[in-house]
CSV table of C-alpha atoms in Angstrom, one decimal:
chain,number,residue,atom,x,y,z
A,1300,MET,CA,0.4,0.3,0.1
A,1301,VAL,CA,2.0,2.9,-1.2
A,1302,PHE,CA,0.8,6.7,-0.1
A,1303,ASP,CA,2.7,10.2,-0.8
A,1304,VAL,CA,2.1,11.0,2.5
A,1305,ILE,CA,1.5,8.6,5.8
A,1306,ILE,CA,1.0,10.2,8.9
A,1307,VAL,CA,0.9,7.8,12.1
A,1308,GLY,CA,-1.4,9.2,15.0
A,1309,GLY,CA,-5.2,10.1,14.9
A,1310,GLY,CA,-4.6,12.9,17.4
A,1311,ALA,CA,-4.4,16.6,17.3
A,1312,ALA,CA,-1.5,16.9,15.6
A,1313,GLY,CA,-2.0,14.0,12.7
A,1314,PHE,CA,-5.3,15.4,11.5
A,1315,PHE,CA,-4.1,19.1,11.5
A,1316,SER,CA,-1.2,18.2,9.3
A,1317,ALA,CA,-3.2,15.9,7.3
A,1318,ILE,CA,-5.8,18.8,6.5
A,1319,GLN,CA,-3.2,21.3,6.0
A,1320,ILE,CA,-1.3,19.2,3.7
A,1321,ALA,CA,-4.3,18.6,1.5
A,1322,THR,CA,-5.3,22.4,1.5
A,1323,HIS,CA,-2.2,23.0,-0.2
A,1324,ASP,CA,-2.1,20.0,-2.5
A,1325,PRO,CA,-5.3,18.3,-3.4
A,1326,GLN,CA,-3.4,15.5,-5.3
A,1327,LEU,CA,-1.2,14.1,-3.0
A,1328,LYS,CA,-2.3,10.5,-1.5
A,1329,VAL,CA,-2.3,11.0,2.7
A,1330,ILE,CA,-3.0,8.4,5.0
A,1331,ILE,CA,-3.7,8.7,8.8
A,1332,LEU,CA,-3.0,5.7,10.8
A,1333,GLU,CA,-4.5,5.5,14.3
A,1334,ARG,CA,-3.9,2.4,16.8
A,1335,GLY,CA,-7.2,2.6,18.4
A,1336,LYS,CA,-10.7,1.9,17.8
A,1337,GLU,CA,-11.4,6.1,17.6
A,1338,VAL,CA,-9.8,8.8,17.0
A,1339,LEU,CA,-9.3,12.6,18.4
A,1340,THR,CA,-10.0,10.9,21.8
A,1341,LYS,CA,-7.7,13.2,23.7
A,1342,VAL,CA,-9.6,16.2,21.5
A,1343,LYS,CA,-12.8,14.9,23.2
A,1344,ILE,CA,-12.1,15.0,26.4
A,1345,SER,CA,-9.4,17.9,26.9
A,1346,GLY,CA,-11.2,21.1,28.7
A,1347,GLY,CA,-13.6,18.8,30.4
A,1348,GLY,CA,-15.4,18.1,27.0
A,1349,ARG,CA,-15.2,21.6,25.8
A,1350,CYS,CA,-11.9,21.6,24.4
A,1351,ASN,CA,-9.4,24.2,25.0
A,1352,VAL,CA,-8.1,25.0,21.7
A,1353,THR,CA,-5.5,27.8,22.0
A,1354,HIS,CA,-4.7,30.4,24.5
A,1355,ALA,CA,-5.4,34.0,23.9
A,1356,GLU,CA,-1.6,35.0,23.8
A,1357,PHE,CA,-0.7,36.4,20.3
A,1358,VAL,CA,2.7,37.4,20.9
A,1359,PRO,CA,5.1,34.8,20.0
A,1360,ASN,CA,7.9,35.8,22.6
A,1361,GLU,CA,5.2,35.9,25.0
A,1362,LEU,CA,3.5,32.7,24.4
A,1363,VAL,CA,7.1,30.4,24.7
A,1364,LYS,CA,7.2,31.4,28.2
A,1365,SER,CA,4.5,29.2,28.8
A,1366,TYR,CA,6.5,26.1,28.0
A,1367,PRO,CA,8.9,24.4,30.4
A,1368,ARG,CA,10.4,22.7,27.5
A,1369,GLY,CA,9.9,24.0,24.0
A,1370,GLU,CA,10.6,27.3,25.1
A,1371,LYS,CA,14.0,28.0,22.7
A,1372,GLU,CA,12.7,26.1,20.0
A,1373,LEU,CA,9.3,27.6,19.7
A,1374,ARG,CA,10.2,31.0,19.0
A,1375,GLY,CA,10.6,30.5,15.3
A,1376,PRO,CA,8.0,28.1,14.8
A,1377,PHE,CA,5.5,30.2,16.5
A,1378,HIS,CA,6.9,33.7,14.3
A,1379,THR,CA,5.0,31.1,11.4
A,1380,PHE,CA,1.9,29.9,12.5
A,1381,CYS,CA,0.7,31.1,16.2
A,1382,SER,CA,-2.4,31.2,17.9
A,1383,GLY,CA,-4.1,33.9,15.7
A,1384,ASP,CA,-3.3,31.4,13.1
A,1385,THR,CA,-5.3,28.9,14.9
A,1386,VAL,CA,-8.1,31.1,15.9
A,1387,ALA,CA,-8.3,32.2,11.5
A,1388,PHE,CA,-8.2,28.5,11.0
A,1389,PHE,CA,-11.4,27.2,12.5
A,1390,GLU,CA,-13.6,30.8,11.8
A,1391,GLU,CA,-12.8,30.1,8.3
A,1392,ARG,CA,-14.5,26.5,8.3
A,1393,GLY,CA,-17.3,28.1,10.5
A,1394,VAL,CA,-16.1,26.9,14.1
A,1395,ALA,CA,-15.9,30.3,16.1
A,1396,LEU,CA,-13.9,30.3,19.2
A,1397,LYS,CA,-14.6,32.7,22.5
A,1398,ILE,CA,-12.1,33.9,25.5
A,1399,GLU,CA,-12.2,33.2,28.9
A,1400,GLU,CA,-11.5,35.5,31.6
A,1401,ASP,CA,-8.3,33.7,32.1
A,1402,GLY,CA,-7.1,33.8,28.3
A,1403,ARG,CA,-8.2,30.0,27.6
A,1404,MET,CA,-9.6,29.5,24.1
A,1405,PHE,CA,-12.9,27.2,23.6
A,1406,PRO,CA,-15.3,26.7,20.7
A,1407,GLU,CA,-18.5,28.9,21.4
A,1408,SER,CA,-20.3,25.3,21.1
A,1409,ASP,CA,-18.3,24.6,24.3
A,1410,SER,CA,-18.4,20.9,23.2
A,1411,SER,CA,-15.3,19.4,22.0
A,1412,GLN,CA,-17.6,17.2,19.1
A,1413,THR,CA,-17.4,20.9,17.5
A,1414,ILE,CA,-13.7,20.5,16.9
A,1415,ILE,CA,-14.1,16.7,16.3
A,1416,ASP,CA,-16.7,17.2,13.7
A,1417,CYS,CA,-14.5,20.1,12.3
A,1418,PHE,CA,-11.6,18.0,11.6
A,1419,LEU,CA,-13.8,14.9,9.9
A,1420,LYS,CA,-16.0,16.9,7.5
A,1421,GLU,CA,-12.2,18.3,6.5
A,1422,THR,CA,-10.7,14.9,6.0
A,1423,GLU,CA,-14.1,13.5,4.1
A,1424,LYS,CA,-14.0,16.8,2.1
A,1425,TYR,CA,-10.3,16.3,0.5
A,1426,GLY,CA,-10.3,12.6,0.4
A,1427,ILE,CA,-8.2,11.9,3.0
A,1428,LYS,CA,-8.2,7.8,4.4
A,1429,VAL,CA,-8.2,7.3,8.3
A,1430,ASN,CA,-7.3,3.8,9.3
A,1431,THR,CA,-8.1,2.9,12.8
A,1432,SER,CA,-7.3,0.0,14.9
A,1433,CYS,CA,-4.2,0.3,12.9
A,1434,SER,CA,-0.7,-0.1,15.1
A,1435,VAL,CA,2.7,-0.1,13.5
A,1436,LYS,CA,4.9,-2.8,14.6
A,1437,ASN,CA,8.0,-1.5,12.7
A,1438,ILE,CA,9.2,1.3,10.8
A,1439,SER,CA,12.7,1.3,8.4
A,1440,ALA,CA,13.9,3.2,5.4
A,1441,VAL,CA,13.7,1.9,2.0
A,1442,SER,CA,16.9,0.7,0.9
A,1443,GLY,CA,18.3,2.8,-2.3
A,1444,SER,CA,15.5,5.7,-1.4
A,1445,ASP,CA,14.5,8.5,0.4
A,1446,GLU,CA,11.3,6.4,1.3
A,1447,TRP,CA,10.2,4.6,4.3
A,1448,LYS,CA,8.3,1.1,5.1
A,1449,LEU,CA,5.8,0.5,7.8
A,1450,GLU,CA,5.1,-3.1,9.0
A,1451,THR,CA,1.2,-2.6,10.7
A,1452,SER,CA,-1.3,-4.9,12.4
A,1453,GLN,CA,-2.7,-3.9,8.4
A,1454,GLY,CA,-0.1,-5.2,6.5
A,1455,ASP,CA,2.8,-3.2,4.8
A,1456,PHE,CA,3.0,0.7,3.5
A,1457,GLN,CA,5.4,2.7,1.8
A,1458,THR,CA,6.0,6.4,1.7
A,1459,LYS,CA,7.6,9.1,0.1
A,1460,LYS,CA,7.2,11.5,3.3
A,1461,LEU,CA,6.3,9.7,7.0
A,1462,LEU,CA,5.2,12.3,9.7
A,1463,ILE,CA,5.0,10.8,13.5
A,1464,ALA,CA,2.2,12.7,15.7
A,1465,THR,CA,1.7,9.7,18.1
A,1466,GLY,CA,1.7,11.5,21.3
A,1467,SER,CA,2.8,10.3,24.2
A,1468,ASN,CA,3.3,6.6,23.1
A,1469,PRO,CA,6.0,4.6,24.3
A,1470,LYS,CA,5.9,1.9,21.5
A,1471,VAL,CA,6.7,4.6,18.9
A,1472,TRP,CA,9.6,5.8,21.0
A,1473,ASN,CA,10.5,2.6,21.0
A,1474,LEU,CA,10.5,2.5,17.2
A,1475,LEU,CA,12.4,5.7,17.0
A,1476,GLU,CA,15.1,4.9,18.6
A,1477,SER,CA,15.6,1.9,16.7
A,1478,VAL,CA,16.3,4.1,13.8
A,1479,GLY,CA,19.0,6.4,15.7
A,1480,HIS,CA,17.0,9.0,17.5
A,1481,ILE,CA,17.5,9.9,21.1
A,1482,VAL,CA,14.3,9.9,23.3
A,1483,VAL,CA,14.1,11.8,26.6
A,1484,PRO,CA,12.5,9.1,29.1
A,1485,PRO,CA,9.0,10.6,29.5
A,1486,VAL,CA,8.0,11.7,33.2
A,1487,PRO,CA,4.6,12.8,34.2
A,1488,SER,CA,3.7,16.9,33.5
A,1489,LEU,CA,0.2,18.7,35.1
A,1490,PHE,CA,-0.4,16.8,38.1
A,1491,THR,CA,-2.2,17.8,41.4
A,1492,PHE,CA,-0.4,17.6,44.7
A,1493,ASN,CA,-1.6,14.8,47.1
A,1494,ILE,CA,-1.5,16.5,50.5
A,1495,LYS,CA,-3.1,15.3,54.1
A,1496,ASP,CA,-3.3,17.7,56.4
A,1497,THR,CA,-5.5,19.3,59.1
A,1498,ARG,CA,-5.1,22.6,58.0
A,1499,ILE,CA,-6.8,22.2,54.8
A,1500,ASN,CA,-9.7,19.3,56.2
A,1501,GLY,CA,-13.5,20.4,55.3
A,1502,LEU,CA,-12.1,23.2,52.5
A,1503,MET,CA,-12.4,20.9,49.6
A,1504,GLY,CA,-13.5,22.8,46.6
A,1505,LEU,CA,-12.4,26.0,48.1
A,1506,SER,CA,-10.2,28.3,45.7
A,1507,ALA,CA,-8.0,31.3,46.7
A,1508,PRO,CA,-5.0,33.3,45.0
A,1509,ALA,CA,-2.0,32.2,46.6
A,1510,SER,CA,1.7,31.8,45.8
A,1511,VAL,CA,3.5,28.6,45.9
A,1512,LEU,CA,7.2,27.7,46.2
A,1513,LEU,CA,8.1,24.1,45.6
A,1514,LEU,CA,10.7,23.0,48.7
A,1515,ASP,CA,13.1,20.0,48.6
A,1516,ARG,CA,12.3,17.3,51.4
A,1517,LYS,CA,14.8,19.5,53.5
A,1518,GLY,CA,12.7,22.7,53.3
A,1519,LYS,CA,15.0,24.4,51.0
A,1520,ALA,CA,13.8,26.2,47.6
A,1521,LEU,CA,14.2,23.5,45.1
A,1522,LYS,CA,16.1,24.3,42.0
A,1523,LEU,CA,14.5,23.6,38.4
A,1524,ASN,CA,16.1,23.0,35.5
A,1525,GLY,CA,16.5,25.7,33.1
A,1526,ASN,CA,17.2,28.3,35.9
A,1527,HIS,CA,13.5,28.4,36.6
A,1528,LYS,CA,12.9,29.5,40.0
A,1529,GLY,CA,10.3,26.9,41.8
A,1530,GLU,CA,7.6,29.5,42.3
A,1531,ALA,CA,4.0,30.4,40.7
A,1532,SER,CA,1.2,32.3,41.6
A,1533,GLY,CA,-2.3,32.0,40.8
A,1534,PRO,CA,-5.9,30.3,41.8
A,1535,LEU,CA,-4.6,27.5,44.3
A,1536,LEU,CA,-7.9,25.2,44.7
A,1537,ILE,CA,-8.1,22.6,47.7
A,1538,THR,CA,-9.2,19.2,46.6
A,1539,HIS,CA,-10.2,15.8,48.6
A,1540,TRP,CA,-6.9,14.8,47.6
A,1541,GLY,CA,-4.9,17.9,48.6
A,1542,MET,CA,-4.0,20.8,46.1
A,1543,SER,CA,-5.0,21.8,42.5
A,1544,GLY,CA,-5.5,24.8,40.4
A,1545,PRO,CA,-3.2,26.9,38.1
A,1546,ALA,CA,-0.7,27.9,40.8
A,1547,ILE,CA,-0.1,24.0,41.6
A,1548,LEU,CA,-0.5,23.0,37.9
A,1549,LYS,CA,2.1,25.3,36.6
A,1550,LEU,CA,4.6,24.1,39.1
A,1551,SER,CA,4.1,20.6,38.5
A,1552,ALA,CA,4.8,21.5,34.7
A,1553,TRP,CA,7.6,23.3,35.5
A,1554,GLY,CA,9.2,21.1,38.2
A,1555,ALA,CA,8.6,17.9,36.4
A,1556,GLN,CA,11.8,16.1,35.8
A,1557,GLU,CA,12.8,17.2,39.2
A,1558,LEU,CA,9.3,16.3,41.9
A,1559,PHE,CA,9.9,12.9,39.5
A,1560,ASP,CA,13.2,12.3,40.9
A,1561,LEU,CA,12.4,13.3,44.1
A,1562,ASN,CA,9.2,10.2,43.8
A,1563,TYR,CA,6.8,13.4,44.7
A,1564,GLN,CA,7.9,13.3,48.4
A,1565,PHE,CA,8.8,17.1,48.5
A,1566,LYS,CA,7.3,20.3,50.0
A,1567,ILE,CA,5.8,23.7,49.2
A,1568,GLN,CA,5.8,26.9,50.8
A,1569,VAL,CA,2.0,28.7,50.5
A,1570,ASN,CA,1.6,32.5,50.5
A,1571,TRP,CA,-2.3,33.5,51.2
A,1572,LEU,CA,-1.3,36.8,50.5
A,1573,LEU,CA,0.5,36.3,47.3
A,1574,ASP,CA,3.3,39.2,47.1
A,1575,ARG,CA,3.1,40.7,51.0
A,1576,ASN,CA,6.1,39.8,52.8
A,1577,ASN,CA,6.1,38.0,56.8
A,1578,HIS,CA,7.4,41.4,58.1
A,1579,GLU,CA,5.0,43.2,56.3
A,1580,VAL,CA,2.0,40.9,57.4
A,1581,PHE,CA,3.2,40.7,61.1
A,1582,GLY,CA,3.3,44.7,61.4
A,1583,ALA,CA,-0.4,44.9,59.9
A,1584,LEU,CA,-1.7,42.5,62.1
A,1585,THR,CA,-0.2,44.5,65.2
A,1586,ASN,CA,-1.6,47.3,64.0
A,1587,VAL,CA,-5.2,45.3,64.1
A,1588,LYS,CA,-4.3,44.1,67.8
A,1589,ASN,CA,-3.7,47.9,68.6
A,1590,SER,CA,-6.8,49.2,66.7
A,1591,GLU,CA,-9.2,46.4,67.0
A,1592,GLY,CA,-8.7,45.1,70.4
A,1593,ARG,CA,-12.1,44.8,71.7
A,1594,LYS,CA,-13.4,42.9,68.6
A,1595,LEU,CA,-13.3,38.9,68.2
A,1596,VAL,CA,-10.4,37.9,65.9
A,1597,PHE,CA,-13.0,35.3,64.2
A,1598,ASN,CA,-15.5,38.1,63.3
A,1599,THR,CA,-12.1,40.5,62.2
A,1600,ARG,CA,-10.8,39.5,58.8
A,1601,PRO,CA,-7.9,42.2,57.5
A,1602,PHE,CA,-7.0,40.6,54.6
A,1603,ASP,CA,-9.4,39.7,51.5
A,1604,LEU,CA,-9.6,36.0,52.3
A,1605,PRO,CA,-12.5,33.3,52.1
A,1606,LYS,CA,-14.1,33.3,55.6
A,1607,ARG,CA,-13.6,29.1,55.8
A,1608,LEU,CA,-9.9,29.4,54.7
A,1609,TRP,CA,-9.5,32.2,57.7
A,1610,PHE,CA,-10.9,30.4,60.1
A,1611,LYS,CA,-8.5,27.4,59.5
A,1612,ILE,CA,-5.6,29.6,59.3
A,1613,LEU,CA,-6.4,30.7,63.0
A,1614,GLU,CA,-6.9,27.3,64.5
A,1615,ALA,CA,-3.4,26.8,63.0
A,1616,SER,CA,-2.3,29.8,65.0
A,1617,GLU,CA,-3.9,28.6,68.0
A,1618,ILE,CA,-5.9,31.4,68.1
A,1619,THR,CA,-9.5,30.6,69.9
A,1620,SER,CA,-13.3,31.7,68.3
A,1621,GLN,CA,-13.5,33.3,71.9
A,1622,MET,CA,-10.0,35.6,71.6
A,1623,LYS,CA,-10.3,39.2,71.2
A,1624,TRP,CA,-7.3,40.9,69.4
A,1625,ALA,CA,-5.9,42.2,72.6
A,1626,GLU,CA,-5.7,38.8,74.1
A,1627,ILE,CA,-3.7,38.1,71.3
A,1628,SER,CA,0.3,37.3,72.0
A,1629,LYS,CA,3.1,38.5,70.2
A,1630,ILE,CA,4.2,34.7,69.6
A,1631,GLN,CA,0.6,34.2,67.9
A,1632,LEU,CA,0.5,36.9,65.8
A,1633,GLN,CA,4.2,35.8,64.4
A,1634,LYS,CA,2.7,32.3,63.7
A,1635,LEU,CA,-0.8,34.3,62.1
A,1636,ALA,CA,1.9,36.0,59.8
A,1637,ASP,CA,3.8,32.7,59.6
A,1638,GLU,CA,0.4,30.4,58.3
A,1639,LEU,CA,-0.6,33.1,56.0
A,1640,THR,CA,2.4,34.1,54.1
A,1641,GLU,CA,4.9,31.1,55.2
A,1642,ALA,CA,2.7,27.9,55.5
A,1643,THR,CA,4.7,24.6,54.5
A,1644,TYR,CA,2.9,21.7,53.4
A,1645,GLN,CA,4.3,18.2,52.7
A,1646,VAL,CA,3.2,16.8,49.3
A,1647,ASN,CA,3.0,12.5,49.1
A,1648,GLY,CA,2.7,11.8,45.6
A,1649,LYS,CA,0.4,13.6,42.9
A,1650,SER,CA,-2.9,12.6,41.0
A,1651,THR,CA,-3.5,13.2,37.3
A,1652,PHE,CA,-4.8,16.2,36.3
A,1653,LYS,CA,-8.6,15.3,35.3
A,1654,GLU,CA,-8.2,13.0,32.4
A,1655,GLU,CA,-5.3,15.2,30.8
A,1656,PHE,CA,-2.5,13.1,31.2
A,1657,VAL,CA,0.6,15.0,29.9
A,1658,THR,CA,4.4,14.0,29.6
A,1659,ALA,CA,7.6,15.6,29.6
A,1660,GLY,CA,9.7,13.6,27.2
A,1661,GLY,CA,9.8,12.6,24.1
A,1662,VAL,CA,12.1,12.8,20.6
A,1663,ASP,CA,15.4,15.0,21.8
A,1664,LEU,CA,15.0,18.4,20.3
A,1665,LYS,CA,18.7,18.7,19.4
A,1666,GLU,CA,17.5,16.4,16.7
A,1667,ILE,CA,15.0,18.3,14.7
A,1668,ASN,CA,15.1,20.9,12.5
A,1669,PHE,CA,12.3,23.3,13.5
A,1670,LYS,CA,12.1,25.3,10.3
A,1671,THR,CA,10.6,21.8,8.7
A,1672,TYR,CA,9.9,19.8,11.9
A,1673,GLU,CA,11.9,17.3,9.9
A,1674,SER,CA,14.6,14.9,11.7
A,1675,LYS,CA,18.2,15.7,11.1
A,1676,LEU,CA,19.1,12.1,11.0
A,1677,HIS,CA,16.7,11.2,8.4
A,1678,LYS,CA,15.7,13.0,5.1
A,1679,ASN,CA,11.5,12.6,4.9
A,1680,LEU,CA,10.8,11.8,8.4
A,1681,PHE,CA,8.5,14.5,10.3
A,1682,PHE,CA,7.4,15.4,13.8
A,1683,ALA,CA,4.8,17.1,15.1
A,1684,GLY,CA,3.0,17.6,18.6
A,1685,GLU,CA,3.9,15.6,22.0
A,1686,VAL,CA,6.1,13.4,20.6
A,1687,LEU,CA,8.7,15.4,20.7
A,1688,ASN,CA,10.3,16.3,23.9
A,1689,ILE,CA,7.9,19.5,24.3
A,1690,ASP,CA,5.2,20.4,27.0
A,1691,ALA,CA,3.5,23.1,28.2
A,1692,ILE,CA,1.2,24.4,31.3
A,1693,THR,CA,-2.2,24.3,31.5
A,1694,GLY,CA,-4.4,26.7,29.4
A,1695,GLY,CA,-4.6,25.6,25.8
A,1696,PHE,CA,-0.6,25.6,25.1
A,1697,ASN,CA,-0.5,21.8,24.6
A,1698,PHE,CA,-2.5,21.9,21.9
A,1699,GLN,CA,-1.2,25.3,20.1
A,1700,ASN,CA,2.1,23.2,20.1
A,1701,ALA,CA,0.3,20.6,18.1
A,1702,TRP,CA,-1.2,23.0,15.3
A,1703,THR,CA,2.1,24.8,15.1
A,1704,GLY,CA,4.2,22.0,14.3
A,1705,ALA,CA,1.9,20.1,12.2
A,1706,PHE,CA,0.8,23.2,10.0
A,1707,ILE,CA,5.3,23.7,9.3
A,1708,ALA,CA,5.8,19.9,8.9
A,1709,ALA,CA,3.0,19.9,6.6
A,1710,LYS,CA,4.3,22.9,4.7
A,1711,ALA,CA,7.5,21.3,4.3
A,1712,ILE,CA,6.2,18.2,2.9
A,1713,THR,CA,3.8,19.7,0.2
A,1714,GLU,CA,6.6,22.3,-1.0
A,1715,ARG,CA,9.3,19.3,-1.4
A,1716,THR,CA,6.7,17.0,-3.2
């Protein structure tokens, strides 16, 4: 079975590249090989079933800052195809997108099926063949040519151009290693922190802005690869298992390798007052004690914190519901300032963030030409999406990486063909 282009992987990057190839050159014979029974399964569950298509950051040099792995390499590609181009692609096909307060972009329908239907309609329009339940068993270069041969569960295929868009697939990574590529061992990214602590008992579902710092087992600030300080700010969500929300998820992505090396046994320091420091807060609390002495501490909230969280912080500072500000000792005030700005929690393990399993790891970026997304080792072998050692924080950035890589690879394939 001979094709002009074979795309391995029926996910976001695979479909997007196939559509781009067919748009540029409808005469090419293109096929997508997908090992599962269904295609676009990750698109379906993304964003809680709404599909977080991209992020409303339209400046390439700012967009790259959301990629713990791939920041340097994506700068050029984002100048070629960025989030604005993604919006245009979908709107040209009748899929309007909307921007939410945090910058995430979704289809106006709030349904991932809208994106799936758009892709399926395009593949049908251009006659792109899609084979499901087709697992690739071997990849090899055809001797005496620049073509590729694939041995699959549905027989042998041959192609002039091969594009790998299989995401985090260990079997395909093994096949790529067999043809000489280096694969950075995958570790989980985007996960929540498992914490059992009386200070957050009964607060499930509560969300509050916070600044969070990663600490090692000894309580020292954790140094992350690439000189990124292990600190993030944003909404922090308390769950049945511990802590989640944007602040935690950012840290799980930036510290993916380091937290894996610690076997997910580490500490975090939480500042519930964001950038206000301990000394400043102690001074503010002293002023409240002096001016509001007759009032009950539990009835006074000098900072903009959820009431339930304030009560828990007071309890942790050994301040009872009957105590007045005048009765609070200097030691208790310091303890309260500590709990507000430097509360340390022990993390024991992780949980997958919803169903969005993302990994750090994949084909070594040094082996890719990012002007074409072609292998530097083999001619006519291209990559797109998470099969490469690129991953991002949550918010639509991982999909944008898929769209960009797929577009550039497709452009290179059609121009050369």
